[in-house]
PDB file of C-alpha atoms in Angstrom:
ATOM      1  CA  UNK N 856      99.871  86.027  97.027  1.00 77.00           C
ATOM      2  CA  UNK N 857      97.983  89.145  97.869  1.00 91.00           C
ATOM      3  CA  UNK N 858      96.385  89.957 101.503  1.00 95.00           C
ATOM      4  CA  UNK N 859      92.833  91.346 101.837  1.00 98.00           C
ATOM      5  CA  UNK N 860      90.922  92.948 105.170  1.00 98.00           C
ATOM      6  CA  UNK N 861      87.775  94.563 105.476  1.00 98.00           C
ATOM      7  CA  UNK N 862      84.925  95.635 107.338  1.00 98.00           C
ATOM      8  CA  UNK N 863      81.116  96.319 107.503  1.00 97.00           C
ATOM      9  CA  UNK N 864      79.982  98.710 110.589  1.00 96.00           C
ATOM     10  CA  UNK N 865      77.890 101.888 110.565  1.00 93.00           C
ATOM     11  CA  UNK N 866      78.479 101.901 114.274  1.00 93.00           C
ATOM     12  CA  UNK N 867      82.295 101.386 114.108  1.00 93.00           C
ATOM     13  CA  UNK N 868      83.059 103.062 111.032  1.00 96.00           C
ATOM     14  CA  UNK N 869      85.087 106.046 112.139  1.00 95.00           C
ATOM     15  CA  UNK N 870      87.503 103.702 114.680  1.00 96.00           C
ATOM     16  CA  UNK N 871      87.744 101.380 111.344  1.00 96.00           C
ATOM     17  CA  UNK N 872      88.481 103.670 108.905  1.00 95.00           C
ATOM     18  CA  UNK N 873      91.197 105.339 111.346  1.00 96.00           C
ATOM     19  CA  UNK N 874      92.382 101.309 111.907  1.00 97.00           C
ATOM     20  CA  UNK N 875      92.164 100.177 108.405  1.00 97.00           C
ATOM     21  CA  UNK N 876      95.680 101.401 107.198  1.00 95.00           C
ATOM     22  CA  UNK N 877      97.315  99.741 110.179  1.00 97.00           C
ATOM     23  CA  UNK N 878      95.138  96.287 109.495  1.00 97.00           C
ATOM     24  CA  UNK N 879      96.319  96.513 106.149  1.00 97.00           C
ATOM     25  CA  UNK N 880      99.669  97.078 106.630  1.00 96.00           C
ATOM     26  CA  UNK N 881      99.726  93.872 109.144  1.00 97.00           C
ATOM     27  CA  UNK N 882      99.420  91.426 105.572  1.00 97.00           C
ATOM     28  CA  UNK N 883     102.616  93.390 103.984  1.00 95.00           C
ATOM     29  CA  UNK N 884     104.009  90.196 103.754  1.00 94.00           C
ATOM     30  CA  UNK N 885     101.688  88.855 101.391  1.00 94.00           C
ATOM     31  CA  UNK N 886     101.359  92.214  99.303  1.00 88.00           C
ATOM     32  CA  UNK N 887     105.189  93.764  99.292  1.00 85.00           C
ATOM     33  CA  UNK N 888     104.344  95.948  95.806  1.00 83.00           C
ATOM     34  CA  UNK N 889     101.442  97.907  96.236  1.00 82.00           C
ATOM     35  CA  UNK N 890      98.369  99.181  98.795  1.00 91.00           C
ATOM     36  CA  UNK N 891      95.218 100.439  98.575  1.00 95.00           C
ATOM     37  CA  UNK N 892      91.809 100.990 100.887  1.00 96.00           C
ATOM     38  CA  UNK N 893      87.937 101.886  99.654  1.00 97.00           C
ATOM     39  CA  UNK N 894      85.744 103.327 102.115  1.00 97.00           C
ATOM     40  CA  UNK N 895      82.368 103.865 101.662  1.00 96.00           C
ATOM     41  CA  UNK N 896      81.197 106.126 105.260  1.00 96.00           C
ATOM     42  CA  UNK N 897      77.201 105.829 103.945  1.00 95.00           C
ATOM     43  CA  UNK N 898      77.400 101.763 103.851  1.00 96.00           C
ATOM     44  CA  UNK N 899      79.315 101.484 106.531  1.00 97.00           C
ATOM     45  CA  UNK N 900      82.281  99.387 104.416  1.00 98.00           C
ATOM     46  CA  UNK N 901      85.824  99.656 104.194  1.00 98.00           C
ATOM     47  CA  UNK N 902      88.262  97.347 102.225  1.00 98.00           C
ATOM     48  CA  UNK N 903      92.283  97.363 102.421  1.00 97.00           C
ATOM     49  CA  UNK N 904      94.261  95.391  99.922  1.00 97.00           C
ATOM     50  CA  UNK N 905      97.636  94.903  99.756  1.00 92.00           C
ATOM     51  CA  UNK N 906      99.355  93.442  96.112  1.00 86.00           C
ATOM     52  CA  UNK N 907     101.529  91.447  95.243  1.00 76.00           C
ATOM     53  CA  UNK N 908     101.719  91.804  91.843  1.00 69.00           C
ATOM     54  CA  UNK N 909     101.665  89.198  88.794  1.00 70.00           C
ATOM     55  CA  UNK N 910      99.093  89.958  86.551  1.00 63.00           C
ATOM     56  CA  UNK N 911      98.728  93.363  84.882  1.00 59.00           C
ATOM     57  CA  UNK N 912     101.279  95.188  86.612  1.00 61.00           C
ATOM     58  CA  UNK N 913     100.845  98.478  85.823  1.00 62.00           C
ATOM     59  CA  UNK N 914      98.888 101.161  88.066  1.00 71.00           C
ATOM     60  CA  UNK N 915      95.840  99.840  86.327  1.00 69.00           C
ATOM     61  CA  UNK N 916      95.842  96.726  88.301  1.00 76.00           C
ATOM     62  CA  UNK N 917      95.565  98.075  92.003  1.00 85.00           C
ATOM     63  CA  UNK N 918      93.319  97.202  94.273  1.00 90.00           C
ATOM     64  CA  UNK N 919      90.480  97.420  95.688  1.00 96.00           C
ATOM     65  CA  UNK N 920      89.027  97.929  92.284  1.00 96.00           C
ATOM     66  CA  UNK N 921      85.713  99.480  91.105  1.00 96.00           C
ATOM     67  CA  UNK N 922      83.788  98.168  87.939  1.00 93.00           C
ATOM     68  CA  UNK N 923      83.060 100.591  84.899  1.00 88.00           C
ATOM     69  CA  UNK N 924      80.373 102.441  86.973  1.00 89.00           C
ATOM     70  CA  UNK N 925      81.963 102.170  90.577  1.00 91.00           C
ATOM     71  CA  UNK N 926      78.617 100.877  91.480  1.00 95.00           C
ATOM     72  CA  UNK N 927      80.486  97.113  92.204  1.00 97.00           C
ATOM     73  CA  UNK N 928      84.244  97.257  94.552  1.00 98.00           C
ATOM     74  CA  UNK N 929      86.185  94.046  94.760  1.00 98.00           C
ATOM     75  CA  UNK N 930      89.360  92.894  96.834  1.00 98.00           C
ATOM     76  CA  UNK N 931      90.835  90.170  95.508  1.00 96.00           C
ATOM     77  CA  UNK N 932      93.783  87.435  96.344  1.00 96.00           C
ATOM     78  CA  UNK N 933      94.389  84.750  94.159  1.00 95.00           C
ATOM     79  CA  UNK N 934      94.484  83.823  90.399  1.00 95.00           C
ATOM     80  CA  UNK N 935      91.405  82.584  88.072  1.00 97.00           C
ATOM     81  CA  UNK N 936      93.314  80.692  85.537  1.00 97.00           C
ATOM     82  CA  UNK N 937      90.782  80.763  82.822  1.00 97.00           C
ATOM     83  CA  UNK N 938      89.823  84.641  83.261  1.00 97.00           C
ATOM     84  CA  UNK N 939      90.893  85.264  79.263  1.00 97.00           C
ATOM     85  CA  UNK N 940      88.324  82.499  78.616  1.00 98.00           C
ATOM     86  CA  UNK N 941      85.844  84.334  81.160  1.00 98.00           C
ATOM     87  CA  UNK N 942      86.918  88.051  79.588  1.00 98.00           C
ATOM     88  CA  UNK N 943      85.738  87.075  76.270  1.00 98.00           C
ATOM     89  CA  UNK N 944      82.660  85.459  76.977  1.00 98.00           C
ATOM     90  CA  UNK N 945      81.620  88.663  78.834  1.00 97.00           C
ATOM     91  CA  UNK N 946      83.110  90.947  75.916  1.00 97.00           C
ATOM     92  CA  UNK N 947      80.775  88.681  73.467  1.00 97.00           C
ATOM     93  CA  UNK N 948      77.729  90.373  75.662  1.00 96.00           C
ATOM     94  CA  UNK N 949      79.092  93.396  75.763  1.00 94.00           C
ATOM     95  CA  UNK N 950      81.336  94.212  78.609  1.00 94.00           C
ATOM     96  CA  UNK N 951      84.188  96.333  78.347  1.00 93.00           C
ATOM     97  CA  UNK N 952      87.774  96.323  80.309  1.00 94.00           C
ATOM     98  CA  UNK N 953      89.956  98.578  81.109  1.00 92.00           C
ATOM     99  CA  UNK N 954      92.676  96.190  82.406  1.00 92.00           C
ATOM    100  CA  UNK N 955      94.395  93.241  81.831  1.00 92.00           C
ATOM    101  CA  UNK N 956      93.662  91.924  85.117  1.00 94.00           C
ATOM    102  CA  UNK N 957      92.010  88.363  86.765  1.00 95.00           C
ATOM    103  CA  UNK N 958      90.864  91.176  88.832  1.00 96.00           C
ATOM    104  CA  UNK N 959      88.156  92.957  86.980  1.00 96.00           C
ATOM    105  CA  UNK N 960      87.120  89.705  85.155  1.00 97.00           C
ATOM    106  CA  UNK N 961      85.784  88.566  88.498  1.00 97.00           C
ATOM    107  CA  UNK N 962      84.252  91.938  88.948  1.00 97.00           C
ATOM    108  CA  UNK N 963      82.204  91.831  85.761  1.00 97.00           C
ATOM    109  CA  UNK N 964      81.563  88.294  86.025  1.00 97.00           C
ATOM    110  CA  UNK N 965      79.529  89.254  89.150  1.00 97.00           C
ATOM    111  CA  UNK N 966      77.846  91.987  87.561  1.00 96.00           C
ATOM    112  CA  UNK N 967      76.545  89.723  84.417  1.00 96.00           C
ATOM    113  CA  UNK N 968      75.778  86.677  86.310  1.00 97.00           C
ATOM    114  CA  UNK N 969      75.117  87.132  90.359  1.00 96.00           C
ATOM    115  CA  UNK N 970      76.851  84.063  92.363  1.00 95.00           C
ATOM    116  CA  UNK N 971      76.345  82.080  89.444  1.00 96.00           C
ATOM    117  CA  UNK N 972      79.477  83.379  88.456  1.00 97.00           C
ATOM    118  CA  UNK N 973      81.695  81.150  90.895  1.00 98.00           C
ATOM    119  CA  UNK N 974      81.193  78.131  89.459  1.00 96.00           C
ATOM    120  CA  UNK N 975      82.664  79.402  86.763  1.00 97.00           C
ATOM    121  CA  UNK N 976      86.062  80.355  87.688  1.00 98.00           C
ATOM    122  CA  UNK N 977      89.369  77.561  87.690  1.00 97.00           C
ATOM    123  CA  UNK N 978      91.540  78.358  90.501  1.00 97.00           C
ATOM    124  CA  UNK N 979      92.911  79.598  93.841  1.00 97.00           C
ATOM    125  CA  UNK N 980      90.888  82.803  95.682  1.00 98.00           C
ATOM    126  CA  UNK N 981      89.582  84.212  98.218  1.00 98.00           C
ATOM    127  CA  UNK N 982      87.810  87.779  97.901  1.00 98.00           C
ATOM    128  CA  UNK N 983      85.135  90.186  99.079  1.00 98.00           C
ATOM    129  CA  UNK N 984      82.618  92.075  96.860  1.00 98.00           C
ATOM    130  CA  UNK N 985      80.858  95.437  98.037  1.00 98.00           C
ATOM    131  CA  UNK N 986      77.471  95.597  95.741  1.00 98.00           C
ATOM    132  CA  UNK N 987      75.862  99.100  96.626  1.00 96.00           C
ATOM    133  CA  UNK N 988      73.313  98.653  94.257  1.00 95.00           C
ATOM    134  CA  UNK N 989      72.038  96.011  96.431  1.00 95.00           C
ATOM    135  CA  UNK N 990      73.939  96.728  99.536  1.00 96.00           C
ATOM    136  CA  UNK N 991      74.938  93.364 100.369  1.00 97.00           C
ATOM    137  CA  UNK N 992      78.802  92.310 100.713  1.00 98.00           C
ATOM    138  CA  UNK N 993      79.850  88.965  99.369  1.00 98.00           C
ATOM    139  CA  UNK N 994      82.945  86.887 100.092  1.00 98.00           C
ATOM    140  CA  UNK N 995      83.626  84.166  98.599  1.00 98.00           C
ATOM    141  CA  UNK N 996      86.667  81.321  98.818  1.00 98.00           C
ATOM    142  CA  UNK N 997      87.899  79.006  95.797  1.00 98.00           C
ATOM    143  CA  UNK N 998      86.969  75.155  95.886  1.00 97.00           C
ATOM    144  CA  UNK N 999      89.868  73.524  97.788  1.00 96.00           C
ATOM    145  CA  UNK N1000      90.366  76.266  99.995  1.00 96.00           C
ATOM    146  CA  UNK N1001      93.951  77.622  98.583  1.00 97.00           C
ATOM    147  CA  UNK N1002      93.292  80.936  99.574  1.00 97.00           C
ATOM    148  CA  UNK N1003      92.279  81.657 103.695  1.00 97.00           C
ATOM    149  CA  UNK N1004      89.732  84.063 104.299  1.00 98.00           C
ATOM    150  CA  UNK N1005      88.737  84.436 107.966  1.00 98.00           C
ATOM    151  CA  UNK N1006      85.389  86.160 109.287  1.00 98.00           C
ATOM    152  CA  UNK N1007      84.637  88.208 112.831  1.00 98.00           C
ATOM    153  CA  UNK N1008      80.681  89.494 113.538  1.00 96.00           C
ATOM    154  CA  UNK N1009      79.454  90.717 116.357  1.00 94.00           C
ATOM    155  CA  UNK N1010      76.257  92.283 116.761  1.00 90.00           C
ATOM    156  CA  UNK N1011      77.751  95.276 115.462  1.00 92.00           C
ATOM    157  CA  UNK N1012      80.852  94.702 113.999  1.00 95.00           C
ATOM    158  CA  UNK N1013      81.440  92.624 110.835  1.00 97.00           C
ATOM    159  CA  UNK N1014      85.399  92.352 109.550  1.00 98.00           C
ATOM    160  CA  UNK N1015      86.965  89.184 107.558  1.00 98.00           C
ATOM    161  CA  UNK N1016      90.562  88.995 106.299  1.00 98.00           C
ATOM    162  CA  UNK N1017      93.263  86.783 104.738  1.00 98.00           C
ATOM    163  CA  UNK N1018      95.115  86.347 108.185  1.00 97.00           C
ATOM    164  CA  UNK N1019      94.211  86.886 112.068  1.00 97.00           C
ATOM    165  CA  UNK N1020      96.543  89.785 112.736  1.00 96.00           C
ATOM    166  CA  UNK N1021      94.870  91.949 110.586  1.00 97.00           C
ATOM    167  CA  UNK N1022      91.205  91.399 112.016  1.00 97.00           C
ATOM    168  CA  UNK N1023      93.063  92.260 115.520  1.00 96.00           C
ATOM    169  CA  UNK N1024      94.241  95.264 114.025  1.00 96.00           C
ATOM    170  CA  UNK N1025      90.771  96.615 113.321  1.00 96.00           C
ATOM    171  CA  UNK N1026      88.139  98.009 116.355  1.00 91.00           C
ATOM    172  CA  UNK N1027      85.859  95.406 118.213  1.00 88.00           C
ATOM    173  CA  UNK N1028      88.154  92.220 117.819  1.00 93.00           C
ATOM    174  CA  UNK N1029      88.112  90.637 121.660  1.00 92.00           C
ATOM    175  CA  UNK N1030      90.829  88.089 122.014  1.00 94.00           C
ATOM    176  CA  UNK N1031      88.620  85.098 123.913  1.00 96.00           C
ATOM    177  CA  UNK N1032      89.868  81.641 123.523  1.00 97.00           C
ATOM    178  CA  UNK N1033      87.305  79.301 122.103  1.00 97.00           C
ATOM    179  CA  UNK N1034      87.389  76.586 123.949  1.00 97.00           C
ATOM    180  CA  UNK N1035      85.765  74.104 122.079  1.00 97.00           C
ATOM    181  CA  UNK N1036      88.359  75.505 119.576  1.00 97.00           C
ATOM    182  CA  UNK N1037      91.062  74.943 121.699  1.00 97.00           C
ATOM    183  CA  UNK N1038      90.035  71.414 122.650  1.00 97.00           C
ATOM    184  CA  UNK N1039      90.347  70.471 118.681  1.00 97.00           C
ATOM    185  CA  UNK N1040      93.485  71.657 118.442  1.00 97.00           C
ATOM    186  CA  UNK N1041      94.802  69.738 121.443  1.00 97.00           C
ATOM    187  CA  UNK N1042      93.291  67.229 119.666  1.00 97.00           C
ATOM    188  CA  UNK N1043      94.321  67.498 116.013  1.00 97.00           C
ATOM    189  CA  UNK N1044      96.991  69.972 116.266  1.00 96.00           C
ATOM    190  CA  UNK N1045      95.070  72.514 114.316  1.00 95.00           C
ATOM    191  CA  UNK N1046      91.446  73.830 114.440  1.00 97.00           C
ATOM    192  CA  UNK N1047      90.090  72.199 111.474  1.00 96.00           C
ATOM    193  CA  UNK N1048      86.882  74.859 109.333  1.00 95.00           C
ATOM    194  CA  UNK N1049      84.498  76.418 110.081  1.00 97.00           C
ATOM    195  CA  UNK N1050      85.963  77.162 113.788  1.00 97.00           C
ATOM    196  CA  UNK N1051      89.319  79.379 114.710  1.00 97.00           C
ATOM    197  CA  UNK N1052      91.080  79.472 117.969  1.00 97.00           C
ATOM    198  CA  UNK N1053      89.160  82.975 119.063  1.00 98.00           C
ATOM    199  CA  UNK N1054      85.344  83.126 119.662  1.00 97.00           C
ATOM    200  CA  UNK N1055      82.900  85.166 116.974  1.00 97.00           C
ATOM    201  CA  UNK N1056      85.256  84.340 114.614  1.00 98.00           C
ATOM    202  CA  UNK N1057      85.596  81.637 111.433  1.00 98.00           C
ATOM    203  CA  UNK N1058      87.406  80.628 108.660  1.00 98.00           C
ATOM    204  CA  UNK N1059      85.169  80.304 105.632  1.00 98.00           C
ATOM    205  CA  UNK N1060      84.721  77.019 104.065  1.00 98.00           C
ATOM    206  CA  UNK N1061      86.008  75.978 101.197  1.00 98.00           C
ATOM    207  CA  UNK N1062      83.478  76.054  97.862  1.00 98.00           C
ATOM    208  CA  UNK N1063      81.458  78.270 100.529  1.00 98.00           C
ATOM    209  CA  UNK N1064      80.338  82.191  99.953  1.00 98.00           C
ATOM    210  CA  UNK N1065      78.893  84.433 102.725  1.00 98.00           C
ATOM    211  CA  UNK N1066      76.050  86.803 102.045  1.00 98.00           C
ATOM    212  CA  UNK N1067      75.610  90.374 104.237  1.00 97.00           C
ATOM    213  CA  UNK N1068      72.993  91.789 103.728  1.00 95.00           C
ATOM    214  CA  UNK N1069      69.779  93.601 105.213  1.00 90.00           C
ATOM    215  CA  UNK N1070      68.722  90.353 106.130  1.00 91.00           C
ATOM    216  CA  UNK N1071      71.468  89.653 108.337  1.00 94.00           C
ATOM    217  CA  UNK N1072      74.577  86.651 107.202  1.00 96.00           C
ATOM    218  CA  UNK N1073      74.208  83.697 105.415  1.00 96.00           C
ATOM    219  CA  UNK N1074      76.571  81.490 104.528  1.00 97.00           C
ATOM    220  CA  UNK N1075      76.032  78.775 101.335  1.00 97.00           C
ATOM    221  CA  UNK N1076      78.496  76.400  99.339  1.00 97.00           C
ATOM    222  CA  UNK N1077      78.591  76.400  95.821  1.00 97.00           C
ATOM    223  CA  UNK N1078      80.893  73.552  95.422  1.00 96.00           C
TER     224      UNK N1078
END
């Protein structure tokens, strides 16, 4: 189990960055080995990580990691099962690794085959991309849902992480009740997807990915 935060805010971006250590810090529980943050001031993006690790567990395998060209950043919690099978399709056109790691087998995956490449993994995740080449920031969650990933936007302010406490660790997060939200949980004792107990904010679906881009969030399932 690893923990994962972000963000995506031109406007916000200093008062992230200065927040992003504390947000990340707020998932320790799920990461107890290792920490790391990317921050990219020109985008607007910022990603905190913090590892527990399994796989690959030297220095090699920390996180948020950068592809060959640093072009492609990932955070990442979870395990693909089948990533040897993955690693060598992708080494039979060409791509080289540096690690050992689930990690960067996801990250080249996305490089060589867009989206496409979700359907191909076999297990538990939940993760965010930053593609600069096309500016657009992906996350993504594994079929069944294993792994949470939660969302906040705002008109200006764009954050997602594995738990609550870290999104209200980062600028912008306003603590309003939903109250449809809070009706279903009267109701079923929980607030069952896409909804969460605070307003302008979700939990992504399972088999879903969200898109950000400069044409504003979409959200599809691939599953």
């Amino acid at each position: 189990m690893c923990g994962i935060v972000g963000f995506h805010s031109k406007k916000h971006f200093s008062a992230a960055r200065e927040s992003l250590h504390e947000a990340t810090n707020a998932l320790i529980h799920r990461g107890p080995d290792d920490a790391g943050v990317f921050l990219d001031e020109k985008a607007g993006v910022g990603f905190g990580h913090r590892r527990l690790s399994v796989i690959d567990l030297s220095r090699a395998g920390r996180q948020p990691m950068a592809n060959n060209d640093g072009t492609i950043q990932i955070a990442y919690n979870g395990e693909v099962y089948n990533y040897r099978e993955i690693r060598k399709t992708l080494e039979g056109f060409g791509h080289s690794f540096r690690t050992g790691t689930d990690t960067e087998v996801i990250l080249e995956a996305y490089a060589h085959w867009g989206f496409d490449c979700l359907e191909r993994f076999v297990g538990m995740f939940a993760f965010a991309i930053w593609d600069s080449n096309e500016n657009r920031l992906l996350l993504a969650r594994d079929r069944l849902g294993i792994k949470p990933l939660f969302y906040y936007r705002t008109d200006d302010m764009f954050s997602f992480a594995s738990e609550l406490k870290a999104l209200m660790a980062l600028p912008g997060f306003q603590k309003d009740i939903d109250p449809e939200a809070l009706v279903l949980f009267l109701h079923y004792q929980y607030v069952p997807a896409p909804k969460s107990i605070f307003k302008n904010t979700w939990k992504l679906l399972p088999g879903h990915y969200a898109i950000l881009d400069q044409d504003g969030l979409g959200v599809r399932q691939y599953w």
